Short mmCIF file of C-alpha atoms in Angstrom, two decimals:
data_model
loop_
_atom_site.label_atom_id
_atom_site.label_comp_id
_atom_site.label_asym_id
_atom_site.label_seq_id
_atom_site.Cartn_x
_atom_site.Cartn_y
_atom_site.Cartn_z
CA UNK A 285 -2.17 3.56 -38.31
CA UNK A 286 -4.32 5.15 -35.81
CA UNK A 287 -3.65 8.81 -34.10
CA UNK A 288 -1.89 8.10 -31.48
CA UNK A 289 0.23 5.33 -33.23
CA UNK A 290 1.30 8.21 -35.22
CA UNK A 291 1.64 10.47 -32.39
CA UNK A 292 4.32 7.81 -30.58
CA UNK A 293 5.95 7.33 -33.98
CA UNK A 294 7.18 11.01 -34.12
CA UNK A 295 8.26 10.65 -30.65
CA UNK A 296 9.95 7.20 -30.92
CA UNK A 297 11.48 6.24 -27.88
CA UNK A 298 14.91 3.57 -28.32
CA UNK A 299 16.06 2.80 -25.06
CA UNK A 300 16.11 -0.15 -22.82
CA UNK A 301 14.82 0.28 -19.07
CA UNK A 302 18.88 -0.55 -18.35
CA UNK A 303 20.20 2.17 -20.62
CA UNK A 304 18.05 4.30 -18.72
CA UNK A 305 19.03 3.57 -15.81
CA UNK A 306 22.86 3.62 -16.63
CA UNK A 307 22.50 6.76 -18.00
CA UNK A 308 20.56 7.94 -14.60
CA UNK A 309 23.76 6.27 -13.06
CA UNK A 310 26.27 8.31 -15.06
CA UNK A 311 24.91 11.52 -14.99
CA UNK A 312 24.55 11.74 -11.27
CA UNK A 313 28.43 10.32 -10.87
CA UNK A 314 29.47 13.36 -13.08
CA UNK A 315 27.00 15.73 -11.92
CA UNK A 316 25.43 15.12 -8.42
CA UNK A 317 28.38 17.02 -6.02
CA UNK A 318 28.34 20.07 -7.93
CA UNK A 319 24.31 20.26 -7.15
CA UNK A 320 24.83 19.30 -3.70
CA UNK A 321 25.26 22.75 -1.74
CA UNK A 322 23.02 25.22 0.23
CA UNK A 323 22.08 27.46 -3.20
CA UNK A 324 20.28 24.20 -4.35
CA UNK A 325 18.88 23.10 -0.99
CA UNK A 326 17.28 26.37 -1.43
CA UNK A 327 15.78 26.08 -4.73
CA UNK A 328 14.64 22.46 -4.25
CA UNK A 329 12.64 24.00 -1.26
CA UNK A 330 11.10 26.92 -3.05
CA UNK A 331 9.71 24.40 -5.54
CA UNK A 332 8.24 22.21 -3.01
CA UNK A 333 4.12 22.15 -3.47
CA UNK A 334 4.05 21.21 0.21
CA UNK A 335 1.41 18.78 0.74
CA UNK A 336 -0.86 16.62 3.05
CA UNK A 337 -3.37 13.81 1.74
CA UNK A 338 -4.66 12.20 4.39
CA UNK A 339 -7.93 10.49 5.39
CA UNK A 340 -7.19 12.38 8.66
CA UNK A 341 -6.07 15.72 7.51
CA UNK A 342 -8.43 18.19 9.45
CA UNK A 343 -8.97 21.97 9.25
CA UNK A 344 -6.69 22.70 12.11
CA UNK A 345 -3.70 20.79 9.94
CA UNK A 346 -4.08 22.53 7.03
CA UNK A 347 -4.45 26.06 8.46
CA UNK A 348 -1.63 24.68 10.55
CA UNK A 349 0.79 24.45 7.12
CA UNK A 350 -0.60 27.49 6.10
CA UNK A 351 0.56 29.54 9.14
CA UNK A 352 3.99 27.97 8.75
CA UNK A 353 3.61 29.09 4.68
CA UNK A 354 2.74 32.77 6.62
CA UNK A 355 5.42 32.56 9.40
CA UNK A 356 8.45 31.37 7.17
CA UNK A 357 10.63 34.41 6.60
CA UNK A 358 10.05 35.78 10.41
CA UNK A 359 11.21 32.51 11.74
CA UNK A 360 13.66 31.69 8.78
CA UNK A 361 14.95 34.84 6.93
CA UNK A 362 16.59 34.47 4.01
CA UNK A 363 15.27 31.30 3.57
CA UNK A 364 12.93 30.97 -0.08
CA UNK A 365 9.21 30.02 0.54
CA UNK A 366 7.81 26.61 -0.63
CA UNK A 367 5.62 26.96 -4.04
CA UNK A 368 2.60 25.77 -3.07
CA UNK A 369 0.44 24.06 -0.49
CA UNK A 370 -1.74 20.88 -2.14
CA UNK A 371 -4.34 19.72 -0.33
CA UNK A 372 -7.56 17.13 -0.75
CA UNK A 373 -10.69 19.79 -2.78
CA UNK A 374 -12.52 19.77 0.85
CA UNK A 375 -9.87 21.71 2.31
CA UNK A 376 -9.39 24.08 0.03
CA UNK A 377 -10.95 27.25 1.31
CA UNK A 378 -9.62 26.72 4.28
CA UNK A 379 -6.63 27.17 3.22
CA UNK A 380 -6.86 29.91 0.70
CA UNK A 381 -8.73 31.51 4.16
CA UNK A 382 -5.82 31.09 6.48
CA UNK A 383 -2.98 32.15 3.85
CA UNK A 384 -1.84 35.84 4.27
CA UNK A 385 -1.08 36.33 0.49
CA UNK A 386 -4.16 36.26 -1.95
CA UNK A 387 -1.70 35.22 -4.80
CA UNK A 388 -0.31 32.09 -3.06
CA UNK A 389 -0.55 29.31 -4.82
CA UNK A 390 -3.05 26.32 -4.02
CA UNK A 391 -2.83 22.75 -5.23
CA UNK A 392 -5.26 20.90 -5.02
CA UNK A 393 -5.59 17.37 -6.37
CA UNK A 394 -9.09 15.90 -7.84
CA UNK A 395 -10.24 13.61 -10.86
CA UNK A 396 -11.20 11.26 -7.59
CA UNK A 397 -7.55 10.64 -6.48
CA UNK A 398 -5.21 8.31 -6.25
CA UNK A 399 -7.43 6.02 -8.42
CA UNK A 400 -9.40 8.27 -10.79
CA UNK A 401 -11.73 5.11 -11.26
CA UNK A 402 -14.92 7.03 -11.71
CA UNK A 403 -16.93 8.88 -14.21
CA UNK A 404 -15.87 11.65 -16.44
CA UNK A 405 -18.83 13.96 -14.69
CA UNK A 406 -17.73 13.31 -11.51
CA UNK A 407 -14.02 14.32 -11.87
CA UNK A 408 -15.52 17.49 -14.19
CA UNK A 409 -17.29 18.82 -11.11
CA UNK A 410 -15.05 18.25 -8.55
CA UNK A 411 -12.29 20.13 -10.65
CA UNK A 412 -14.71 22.94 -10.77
CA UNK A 413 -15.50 22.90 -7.50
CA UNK A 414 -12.17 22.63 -6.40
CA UNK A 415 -11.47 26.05 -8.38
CA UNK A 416 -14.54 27.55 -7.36
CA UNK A 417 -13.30 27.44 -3.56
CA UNK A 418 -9.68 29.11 -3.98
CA UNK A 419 -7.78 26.48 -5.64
CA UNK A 420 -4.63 27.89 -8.56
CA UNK A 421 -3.51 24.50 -9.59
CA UNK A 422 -5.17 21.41 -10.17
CA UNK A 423 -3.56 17.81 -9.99
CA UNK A 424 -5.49 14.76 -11.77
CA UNK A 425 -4.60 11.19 -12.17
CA UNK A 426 -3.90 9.51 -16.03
CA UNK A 427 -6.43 6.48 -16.20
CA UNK A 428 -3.59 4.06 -15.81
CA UNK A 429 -6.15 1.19 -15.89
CA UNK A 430 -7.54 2.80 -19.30
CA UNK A 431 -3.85 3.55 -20.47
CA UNK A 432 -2.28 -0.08 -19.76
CA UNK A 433 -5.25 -1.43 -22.01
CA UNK A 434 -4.34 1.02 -24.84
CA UNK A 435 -7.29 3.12 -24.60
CA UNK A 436 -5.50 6.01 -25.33
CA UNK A 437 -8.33 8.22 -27.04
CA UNK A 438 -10.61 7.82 -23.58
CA UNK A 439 -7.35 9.04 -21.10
CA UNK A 440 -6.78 11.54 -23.89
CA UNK A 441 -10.41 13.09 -23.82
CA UNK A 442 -10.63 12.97 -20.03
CA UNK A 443 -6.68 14.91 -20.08
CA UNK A 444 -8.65 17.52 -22.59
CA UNK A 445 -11.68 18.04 -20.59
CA UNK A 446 -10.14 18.91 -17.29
CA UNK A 447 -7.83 21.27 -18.81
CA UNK A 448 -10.56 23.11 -20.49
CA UNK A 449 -12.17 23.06 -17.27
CA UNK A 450 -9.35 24.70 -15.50
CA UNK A 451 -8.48 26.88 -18.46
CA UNK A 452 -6.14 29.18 -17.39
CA UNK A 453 -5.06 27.49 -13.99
CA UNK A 454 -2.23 24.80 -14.51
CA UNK A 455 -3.31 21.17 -14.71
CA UNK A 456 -0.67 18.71 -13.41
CA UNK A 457 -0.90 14.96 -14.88
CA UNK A 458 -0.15 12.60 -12.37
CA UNK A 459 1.15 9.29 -14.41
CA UNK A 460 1.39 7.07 -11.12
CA UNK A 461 5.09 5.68 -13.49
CA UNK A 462 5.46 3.03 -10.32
CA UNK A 463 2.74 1.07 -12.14
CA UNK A 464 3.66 1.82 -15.78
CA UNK A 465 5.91 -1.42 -15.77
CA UNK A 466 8.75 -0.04 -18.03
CA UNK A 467 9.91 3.04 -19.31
CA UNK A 468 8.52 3.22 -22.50
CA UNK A 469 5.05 3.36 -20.99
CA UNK A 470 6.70 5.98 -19.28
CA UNK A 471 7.50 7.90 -22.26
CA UNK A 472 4.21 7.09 -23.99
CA UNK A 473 2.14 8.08 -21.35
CA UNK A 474 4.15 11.37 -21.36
CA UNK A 475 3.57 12.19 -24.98
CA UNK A 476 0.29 11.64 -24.51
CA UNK A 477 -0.38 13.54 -21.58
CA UNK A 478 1.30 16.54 -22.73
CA UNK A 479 -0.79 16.00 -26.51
CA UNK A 480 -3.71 16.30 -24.22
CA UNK A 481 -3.27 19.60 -22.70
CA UNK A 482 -1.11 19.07 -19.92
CA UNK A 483 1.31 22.08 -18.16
CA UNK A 484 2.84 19.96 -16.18
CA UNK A 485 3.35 16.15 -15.65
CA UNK A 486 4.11 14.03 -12.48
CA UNK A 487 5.05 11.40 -11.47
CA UNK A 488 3.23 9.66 -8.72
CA UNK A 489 0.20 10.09 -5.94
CA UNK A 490 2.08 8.87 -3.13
CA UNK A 491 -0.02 6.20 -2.35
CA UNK A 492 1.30 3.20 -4.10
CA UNK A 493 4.80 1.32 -3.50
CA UNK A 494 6.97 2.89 -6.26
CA UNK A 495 6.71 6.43 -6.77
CA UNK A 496 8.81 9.13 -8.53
CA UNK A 497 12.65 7.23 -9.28
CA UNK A 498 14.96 9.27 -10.83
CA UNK A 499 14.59 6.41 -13.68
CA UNK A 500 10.96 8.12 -14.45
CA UNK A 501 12.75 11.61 -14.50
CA UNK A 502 15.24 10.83 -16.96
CA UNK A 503 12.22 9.38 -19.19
CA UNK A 504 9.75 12.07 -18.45
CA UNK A 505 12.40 15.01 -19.18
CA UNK A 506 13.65 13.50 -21.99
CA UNK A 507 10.18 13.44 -23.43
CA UNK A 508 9.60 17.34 -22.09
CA UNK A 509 12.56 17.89 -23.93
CA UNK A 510 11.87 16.06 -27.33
CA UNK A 511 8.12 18.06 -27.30
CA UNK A 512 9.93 21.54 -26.58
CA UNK A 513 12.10 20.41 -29.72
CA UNK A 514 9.45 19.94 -31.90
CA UNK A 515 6.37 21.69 -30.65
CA UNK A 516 8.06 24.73 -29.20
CA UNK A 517 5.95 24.44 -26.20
CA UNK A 518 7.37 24.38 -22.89
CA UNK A 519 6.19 21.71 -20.47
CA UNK A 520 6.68 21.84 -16.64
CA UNK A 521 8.01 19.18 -14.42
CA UNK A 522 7.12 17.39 -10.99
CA UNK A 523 8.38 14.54 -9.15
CA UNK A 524 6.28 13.90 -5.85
CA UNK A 525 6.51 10.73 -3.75
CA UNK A 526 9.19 9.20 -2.51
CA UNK A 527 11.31 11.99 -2.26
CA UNK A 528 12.36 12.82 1.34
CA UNK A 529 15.93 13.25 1.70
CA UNK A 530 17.93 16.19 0.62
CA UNK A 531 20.24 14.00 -1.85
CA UNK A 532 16.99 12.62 -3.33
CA UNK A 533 16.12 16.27 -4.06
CA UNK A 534 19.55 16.75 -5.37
CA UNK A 535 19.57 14.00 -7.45
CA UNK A 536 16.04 14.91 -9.02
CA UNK A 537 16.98 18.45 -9.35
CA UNK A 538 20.48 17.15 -11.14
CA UNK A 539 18.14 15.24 -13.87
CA UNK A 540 15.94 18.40 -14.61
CA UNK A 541 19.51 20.67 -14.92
CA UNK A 542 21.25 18.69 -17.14
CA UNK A 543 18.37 17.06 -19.55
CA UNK A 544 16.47 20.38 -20.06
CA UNK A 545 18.69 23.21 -18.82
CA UNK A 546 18.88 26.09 -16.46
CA UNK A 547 15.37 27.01 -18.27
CA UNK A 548 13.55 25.01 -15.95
CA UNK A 549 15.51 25.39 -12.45
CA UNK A 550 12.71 28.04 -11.19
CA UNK A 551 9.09 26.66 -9.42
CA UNK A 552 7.11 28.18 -12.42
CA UNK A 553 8.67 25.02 -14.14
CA UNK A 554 9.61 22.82 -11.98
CA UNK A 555 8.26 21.22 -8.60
CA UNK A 556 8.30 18.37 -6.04
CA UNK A 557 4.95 16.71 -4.62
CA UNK A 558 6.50 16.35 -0.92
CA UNK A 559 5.26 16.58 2.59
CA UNK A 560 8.90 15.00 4.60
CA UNK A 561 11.00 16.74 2.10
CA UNK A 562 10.07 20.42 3.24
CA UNK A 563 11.51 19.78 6.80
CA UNK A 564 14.73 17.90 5.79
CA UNK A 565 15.85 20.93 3.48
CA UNK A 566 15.43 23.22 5.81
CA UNK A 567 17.23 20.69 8.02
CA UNK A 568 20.23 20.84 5.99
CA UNK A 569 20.04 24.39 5.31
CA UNK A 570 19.80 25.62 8.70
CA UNK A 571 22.85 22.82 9.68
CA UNK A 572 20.69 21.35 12.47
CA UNK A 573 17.09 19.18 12.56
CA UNK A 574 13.96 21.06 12.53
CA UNK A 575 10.49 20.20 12.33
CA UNK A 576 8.86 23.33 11.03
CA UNK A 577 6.67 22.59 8.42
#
């Protein structure tokens, strides 16, 4: 038995992708209305990394969101900021330029995203660079290719690298789950990401059909949950793609409560990848549409 068939045997997973997804089902029929109220719209926005990642995205866009980052409380108070703002590694001193508060944090996703189909080297020093110019956070890709073909020690060395390279800063694992095919890859993938050296793990890049279902946050908190049981390390959460609405933000943020506790409900913990979602929050919290963000 190799290490990382030992590694998934102490973190056996037994469900079927339709238990999952009746338990999904049940939880949300007990639990969804009691989430679904302004105190929570809140919340779900103040853990938003709000992001663009576009082939267009230009400097004015980007110091654009970062104005809005600025503005928020004079045009909205009361209203909690968003987390962060995650951007391509080109942009970021632009935006760390235009933000009015030094200790803002900046996403910023590399490892040659969506794909991460390059070289080791190559993701290495665009990570660095990325840091280098302003960026707090870094988002990478899993090697899904590598991953479906059970290479696990090359996606677990790549994982390791890149977080030794950030060292301090959080590194975010983006598992892209929509082409995982089941859940158990899911969970796998999740072990192995957070063996690795991950702080947080995600779900998605956007950029594909199926992004983050709350199907991949049942699996993915369950796993956060069964490491924190046996490790005693604490390992953050973020669905991103997909998730628009406010009652898909409700329903995400219902998962994270009731799998892994009031522990996580705070955007040190737990986030959402989201550029629509931002807007349609503060939509529902405001009780009219805006376009603000």
């Amino acid at each position: 038995m190799d290490k990382f068939q030992e590694l998934f045997a102490q973190y056996p997973f037994a469900l079927t992708d339709e238990q999952v997804k009746a338990n999904v089902a049940d939880i949300l029929a007990k639990h969804f209305d009691e989430n679904n109220n302004i105190d929570v719209w809140k919340e779900c926005l103040h853990q938003i990394d709000l992001t663009t990642l576009s082939a267009d995205d230009t400097i004015a866009k980007v110091e654009g969101m970062a104005k809005a980052v600025n503005d928020l409380d004079k045009n909205y108070p009361g209203v909690p900021n968003v987390a962060a703002i995650c951007v391509y590694p080109a942009m970021v001193e632009y935006v760390r330029k235009a933000l009015k508060d030094p200790n803002f944090n900046i996403a910023c996703v590399t490892g040659v995203f969506p794909s991460s189909q390059s070289f080791l080297e190559v993701k290495v020093a665009e990570t660095a660079l990325a840091l280098k110019a302003g960026a707090t956070e870094i988002d990478i890709v899993l090697s899904v290719g590598k991953f479906l073909e059970g290479r696990y020690q090359e996606c677990f060395d790549e994982i390791a690298e890149l977080k030794a390279v950030c060292g301090n800063h959080h590194l975010k694992v983006i598992l892209e789950t929509g082409m995982l095919r089941n859940c158990e890859n899911i969970w796998k993938a999740s072990i192995l990401a957070m063996a690795a050296g991950a702080d947080f793990i995600k779900t998605s890049t956007g950029k594909i059909a199926v992004n983050a279902t709350p199907e991949a946050t049942y699996v993915m908190c369950q796993a956060i949950k069964a490491w924190k049981e046996k490790t005693g390390i604490k390992i953050c959460y973020k669905p991103a793609g997909g998730v628009s609405t406010t009652a898909e933000a409700v329903q995400h943020f219902t998962l994270v409560k009731e799998i892994l506790g009031e522990e996580w409900l705070n955007n040190e913990s737990f986030r959402f990848g989201a550029s629509r979602l931002a807007n349609n929050l503060l939509s529902s919290i405001v009780g009219k549409e805006v376009k603000y963000f």
